[in-house]
Coordinates of C-alpha atoms (C1' of nucleotides) in Angstrom, one line a residue:
Chain S
M1 CA 119.2 124.6 -46.9
S2 CA 118.6 126.8 -49.9
N3 CA 119.0 125.5 -53.4
T4 CA 121.7 127.9 -54.2
E5 CA 124.1 126.5 -51.6
Q6 CA 123.3 123.0 -52.8
L7 CA 124.3 124.1 -56.3
V8 CA 127.9 124.6 -55.3
K9 CA 128.5 120.9 -54.7
G10 CA 125.6 119.6 -56.7
N11 CA 126.3 120.9 -60.2
T12 CA 127.1 117.5 -61.5
P13 CA 123.4 117.0 -62.6
M14 CA 123.4 120.4 -64.3
L15 CA 126.4 119.5 -66.5
I16 CA 124.8 116.1 -67.4
L17 CA 121.5 117.7 -68.2
S18 CA 123.3 120.3 -70.4
L19 CA 124.9 117.6 -72.5
L20 CA 121.7 115.5 -72.8
A21 CA 119.8 118.5 -73.9
E22 CA 122.0 118.5 -77.0
K23 CA 121.6 114.8 -77.7
P24 CA 121.1 111.5 -76.0
M25 CA 124.3 109.9 -74.7
H26 CA 125.4 107.0 -72.6
G27 CA 127.3 107.3 -69.3
Y28 CA 130.7 106.6 -70.5
A29 CA 130.4 109.1 -73.4
I30 CA 129.1 111.8 -71.0
A31 CA 132.2 111.4 -68.9
K32 CA 134.5 111.6 -72.0
E33 CA 132.7 114.6 -73.4
I34 CA 133.0 116.5 -70.1
E35 CA 136.7 115.9 -70.1
R36 CA 137.0 116.9 -73.7
R37 CA 135.1 120.2 -73.4
T38 CA 136.9 121.2 -70.3
A39 CA 140.4 120.0 -71.3
D40 CA 140.4 117.6 -68.4
L41 CA 139.7 120.3 -65.9
L42 CA 136.4 118.8 -64.9
R43 CA 136.1 115.1 -64.7
F44 CA 133.3 112.7 -63.7
R45 CA 134.5 109.7 -61.8
E46 CA 132.6 106.5 -62.2
G47 CA 131.9 106.5 -58.5
T48 CA 130.0 109.8 -58.9
L49 CA 128.7 109.5 -62.4
Y50 CA 126.6 106.3 -62.3
P51 CA 124.9 106.9 -59.0
T52 CA 124.1 110.4 -60.1
L53 CA 122.6 109.1 -63.4
H54 CA 120.5 106.6 -61.4
E55 CA 119.2 109.3 -59.1
M56 CA 118.4 111.6 -62.0
E57 CA 116.4 108.8 -63.7
Q58 CA 114.5 108.2 -60.5
R59 CA 113.6 111.9 -60.3
G60 CA 112.3 111.7 -63.9
W61 CA 114.8 114.2 -65.3
I62 CA 116.3 111.7 -67.7
Q63 CA 115.3 108.4 -69.2
G64 CA 117.6 105.5 -70.0
S65 CA 117.2 102.6 -72.4
W66 CA 119.5 99.7 -73.1
E67 CA 121.0 99.5 -76.5
T68 CA 123.4 97.2 -78.2
T69 CA 126.2 98.3 -80.4
D70 CA 127.2 96.5 -83.6
G71 CA 130.0 95.0 -81.6
G72 CA 127.5 93.5 -79.2
R73 CA 128.4 95.7 -76.3
E74 CA 125.5 96.8 -74.2
R75 CA 125.1 100.4 -73.0
K76 CA 122.4 102.5 -71.5
V77 CA 121.6 105.6 -73.5
Y78 CA 120.0 108.5 -71.6
S79 CA 117.7 111.1 -73.0
I80 CA 116.5 114.2 -71.3
T81 CA 112.8 114.4 -70.4
P82 CA 110.5 117.5 -70.4
Q83 CA 111.0 117.7 -66.6
G84 CA 114.7 117.4 -67.1
L85 CA 114.6 120.4 -69.5
Q86 CA 112.7 122.4 -66.9
E87 CA 115.2 121.4 -64.2
L88 CA 118.1 122.4 -66.5
Q89 CA 116.7 125.9 -66.9
R90 CA 116.2 126.1 -63.1
Q91 CA 119.7 125.0 -62.4
Q92 CA 121.3 127.2 -65.0
H93 CA 119.6 130.2 -63.5
A94 CA 120.8 129.1 -60.1
W95 CA 124.3 128.8 -61.5
Q96 CA 124.3 132.3 -62.8
R97 CA 123.0 133.7 -59.6
F98 CA 125.7 131.8 -57.7
R99 CA 128.4 132.9 -60.1
N100 CA 127.4 136.5 -59.8
A101 CA 127.3 136.3 -56.0
V102 CA 130.8 134.9 -55.9
E103 CA 132.1 137.6 -58.1
A104 CA 130.3 140.3 -56.1
V105 CA 132.4 139.2 -53.2
I106 CA 135.7 138.6 -54.9
G107 CA 135.2 141.8 -56.8
R108 CA 136.0 140.6 -60.3
K109 CA 134.3 142.2 -63.2
P110 CA 133.1 140.1 -66.0
S111 CA 135.6 141.1 -68.6
Q112 CA 133.9 139.3 -71.4
S113 CA 131.0 141.6 -72.0
S114 CA 129.2 139.0 -74.1
E115 CA 126.5 139.0 -71.6
G116 CA 125.7 142.6 -70.7
G117 CA 126.6 142.2 -67.2
I118 CA 126.5 143.5 -63.8
E119 CA 127.9 147.0 -63.6
P120 CA 130.7 146.8 -61.1
C121 CA 131.0 150.0 -59.0
T122 CA 134.6 150.7 -59.7
T123 CA 136.0 152.3 -56.5
Chain E
M1 CA 142.6 115.0 -56.6
S2 CA 143.2 118.2 -58.6
N3 CA 142.7 121.5 -57.0
T4 CA 140.0 122.5 -59.4
E5 CA 137.5 120.0 -58.3
Q6 CA 138.2 120.8 -54.7
L7 CA 137.3 124.4 -55.4
V8 CA 133.7 123.6 -56.0
K9 CA 133.1 122.8 -52.4
G10 CA 136.0 124.6 -50.9
N11 CA 135.5 128.2 -52.0
T12 CA 134.6 129.4 -48.5
P13 CA 138.3 130.3 -47.9
M14 CA 138.5 132.2 -51.2
L15 CA 135.6 134.4 -50.2
I16 CA 137.0 135.1 -46.8
L17 CA 140.4 135.9 -48.2
S18 CA 138.9 138.3 -50.7
L19 CA 137.2 140.3 -47.9
L20 CA 140.3 140.3 -45.7
A21 CA 142.4 141.5 -48.7
E22 CA 140.3 144.7 -48.5
K23 CA 140.5 145.2 -44.8
P24 CA 140.8 143.3 -41.5
M25 CA 137.6 142.0 -40.1
H26 CA 136.3 139.8 -37.4
G27 CA 134.3 136.7 -37.9
Y28 CA 130.9 138.0 -37.3
A29 CA 131.5 140.9 -39.6
I30 CA 132.7 138.6 -42.4
A31 CA 129.5 136.6 -42.3
K32 CA 127.4 139.8 -42.4
E33 CA 129.4 141.3 -45.2
I34 CA 129.0 138.1 -47.3
E35 CA 125.3 138.2 -46.8
R36 CA 125.1 141.9 -47.7
R37 CA 127.1 141.7 -50.9
T38 CA 125.3 138.7 -52.2
A39 CA 121.8 139.7 -51.0
D40 CA 121.6 136.7 -48.7
L41 CA 122.3 134.3 -51.6
L42 CA 125.5 133.1 -50.0
R43 CA 125.7 132.7 -46.2
F44 CA 128.3 131.5 -43.8
R45 CA 126.9 129.6 -41.0
E46 CA 128.8 129.7 -37.7
G47 CA 129.4 126.0 -37.8
T48 CA 131.3 126.5 -41.0
L49 CA 132.8 130.0 -40.5
Y50 CA 134.7 129.6 -37.3
P51 CA 136.3 126.2 -38.0
T52 CA 137.3 127.5 -41.4
L53 CA 138.9 130.7 -39.9
H54 CA 140.8 128.5 -37.4
E55 CA 142.1 126.3 -40.2
M56 CA 143.1 129.3 -42.3
E57 CA 145.0 130.7 -39.4
Q58 CA 146.8 127.4 -38.9
R59 CA 147.8 127.4 -42.5
G60 CA 149.2 130.9 -42.1
W61 CA 146.8 132.6 -44.6
I62 CA 145.3 134.9 -42.0
Q63 CA 146.3 136.2 -38.6
G64 CA 144.0 136.9 -35.8
S65 CA 144.3 139.2 -32.8
W66 CA 141.9 139.9 -29.9
E67 CA 140.5 143.4 -29.6
T68 CA 138.0 145.0 -27.3
T69 CA 135.4 147.4 -28.4
D70 CA 134.4 150.5 -26.6
G71 CA 131.4 148.6 -25.3
G72 CA 133.8 146.0 -23.7
R73 CA 132.9 143.2 -26.1
E74 CA 135.8 141.0 -27.2
R75 CA 136.3 140.0 -30.8
K76 CA 139.0 138.4 -32.9
V77 CA 140.1 140.6 -35.8
Y78 CA 141.7 138.8 -38.7
S79 CA 144.2 140.2 -41.2
I80 CA 145.4 138.6 -44.4
T81 CA 149.1 137.6 -44.5
P82 CA 151.5 137.6 -47.5
Q83 CA 150.9 133.9 -47.9
G84 CA 147.2 134.5 -47.7
L85 CA 147.5 137.0 -50.5
Q86 CA 149.4 134.5 -52.6
E87 CA 146.8 131.8 -51.8
L88 CA 144.0 134.2 -52.8
Q89 CA 145.6 134.8 -56.2
R90 CA 145.9 131.0 -56.7
Q91 CA 142.3 130.4 -55.7
Q92 CA 140.9 133.2 -57.9
H93 CA 142.7 131.8 -60.9
A94 CA 141.3 128.3 -60.1
W95 CA 137.8 129.9 -59.8
Q96 CA 138.1 131.4 -63.2
R97 CA 139.2 128.2 -64.8
F98 CA 136.4 126.4 -63.1
R99 CA 133.9 128.9 -64.2
N100 CA 135.1 128.8 -67.8
A101 CA 135.0 125.0 -67.7
V102 CA 131.4 125.0 -66.5
E103 CA 130.3 127.4 -69.2
A104 CA 132.2 125.5 -71.8
V105 CA 129.9 122.6 -71.0
I106 CA 126.6 124.3 -70.5
G107 CA 127.2 126.4 -73.6
R108 CA 126.1 129.8 -72.4
K109 CA 126.7 131.3 -75.8
P110 CA 123.7 130.3 -77.8
S111 CA 125.3 131.7 -80.9
Q112 CA 127.5 128.7 -81.6
S113 CA 125.4 125.6 -82.0
S114 CA 127.7 122.7 -82.3
E115 CA 125.6 120.2 -84.0
G116 CA 122.5 121.7 -85.4
G117 CA 121.7 123.4 -82.2
I118 CA 120.3 122.6 -78.9
E119 CA 117.2 120.6 -80.0
P120 CA 115.5 118.9 -77.2
C121 CA 114.2 115.6 -78.3
T122 CA 110.6 115.7 -77.1
T123 CA 109.7 112.2 -76.4
Chain B
dG1 C1' 114.7 144.3 -12.6
dG2 C1' 113.4 141.1 -16.2
dC3 C1' 112.9 140.2 -20.9
dT4 C1' 114.3 139.9 -25.8
dA5 C1' 117.3 140.5 -29.6
dA6 C1' 121.7 141.4 -31.4
dT7 C1' 126.6 140.9 -31.1
dA8 C1' 130.4 137.7 -30.8
dC9 C1' 132.8 133.7 -29.9
dC10 C1' 133.1 128.4 -29.9
dT11 C1' 132.4 122.9 -30.5
dC12 C1' 130.0 118.4 -31.3
dG13 C1' 128.1 115.2 -34.1
dC14 C1' 125.0 114.2 -38.0
dT15 C1' 124.1 114.2 -42.9
dT16 C1' 125.3 114.6 -47.5
dT17 C1' 128.6 114.3 -51.3
dC18 C1' 132.3 112.5 -53.5
dC19 C1' 135.4 109.2 -55.1
dG20 C1' 139.0 105.4 -54.9
dA21 C1' 138.9 100.8 -55.0
dT22 C1' 137.0 96.9 -56.8
dG23 C1' 134.3 93.9 -59.7
dT24 C1' 132.2 92.2 -64.1
dA25 C1' 132.2 91.7 -69.0
dT26 C1' 133.2 92.7 -74.0
dC27 C1' 135.8 94.3 -77.9
dT28 C1' 140.2 95.8 -80.5
dG29 C1' 144.7 95.7 -81.9
dA30 C1' 149.5 94.2 -81.3
Chain Z
dT1 C1' 147.3 85.9 -75.8
dC2 C1' 147.3 89.9 -73.5
dA3 C1' 146.9 94.8 -72.6
dG4 C1' 144.0 98.6 -72.9
dA5 C1' 139.8 100.8 -74.0
dT6 C1' 134.9 100.5 -73.6
dA7 C1' 130.9 100.2 -70.5
dC8 C1' 128.3 99.1 -66.6
dA9 C1' 127.9 98.9 -61.4
dT10 C1' 128.5 99.1 -55.9
dC11 C1' 130.7 99.8 -51.4
dG12 C1' 132.9 102.1 -47.7
dG13 C1' 135.6 105.7 -46.0
dA14 C1' 136.8 110.7 -46.1
dA15 C1' 135.7 115.3 -46.2
dA16 C1' 132.7 119.4 -46.1
dG17 C1' 129.0 121.8 -44.3
dC18 C1' 125.9 123.0 -40.8
dG19 C1' 122.1 122.6 -37.1
dA20 C1' 122.0 122.6 -32.5
dG21 C1' 123.8 123.7 -28.5
dG22 C1' 126.7 126.5 -25.3
dT23 C1' 128.9 131.0 -23.2
dA24 C1' 128.9 135.9 -22.5
dT25 C1' 128.1 140.8 -23.2
dT26 C1' 125.4 144.9 -24.6
dA27 C1' 121.1 147.6 -25.9
dG28 C1' 116.5 148.6 -25.8
dC29 C1' 112.0 148.1 -23.9
dC30 C1' 108.4 148.0 -20.4

DNA sequence: GGCTAATACCTCGCTTTCCGATGTATCTGA
DNA sequence: TCAGATACATCGGAAAGCGAGGTATTAGCC
């Protein structure tokens, strides 16, 4: 299967990588930040989030280290690795290609011209 | 589960509805048209396409009728129904919300750097 | 006539993905 | 003391997608 198709369902890692590219975060904070930025539209359930984080660490995209807060609570803070940054770029390009492909089919022109976009052939 | 999450994986119907909103088509032609418009980036496999068409017909979004070509080959031509048109609108709105949500997370506008910019912590 | 490739439909069963449910443990504020 | 938030984790079932297989016709080639 091509990567692009995989993207459709597998964009959880891309979103996580995007956040970690800004600053290191722990799992719970990642979930909350996603909800905050998308006004609860996107949401990472725990059953998805933690297994995904583990897999991403296995792949070498992120690196986790246990820390203890002042309160004494333990948490695992993840940082993005150089490979993770590379992967992020790759996935973001794939996302753009996918988005453009969808919009080529549904025939919707990118009204926000902030990214000098595809010139739709207006019929 | 909210509709928006479902969209990620379930956008096959939206793409089909979009094409049928333009003109009636049969299954094989739908698959070819998707490939053409997206330069082979998106592709409907037969194992996905036909079951999806059947389900959409069941739901009343599309309506199929058997036709015979000059050559004598039979094919089932689908048209979009009024309910299908409504559903298309609903799904396209959901797609836009989803797209905006993703881009709110991955921060595709490099102009606004939230906290001192996207500075990858090189370990 | 025999062969391949394209057109055109269909279903079965496997794999992958996702997530609800559940469990553990700590801290905070009422 | 007790509810609710924080914070981690796993398991098993459900759903989506698709490869593989099947049927049948037409077109082009030698």
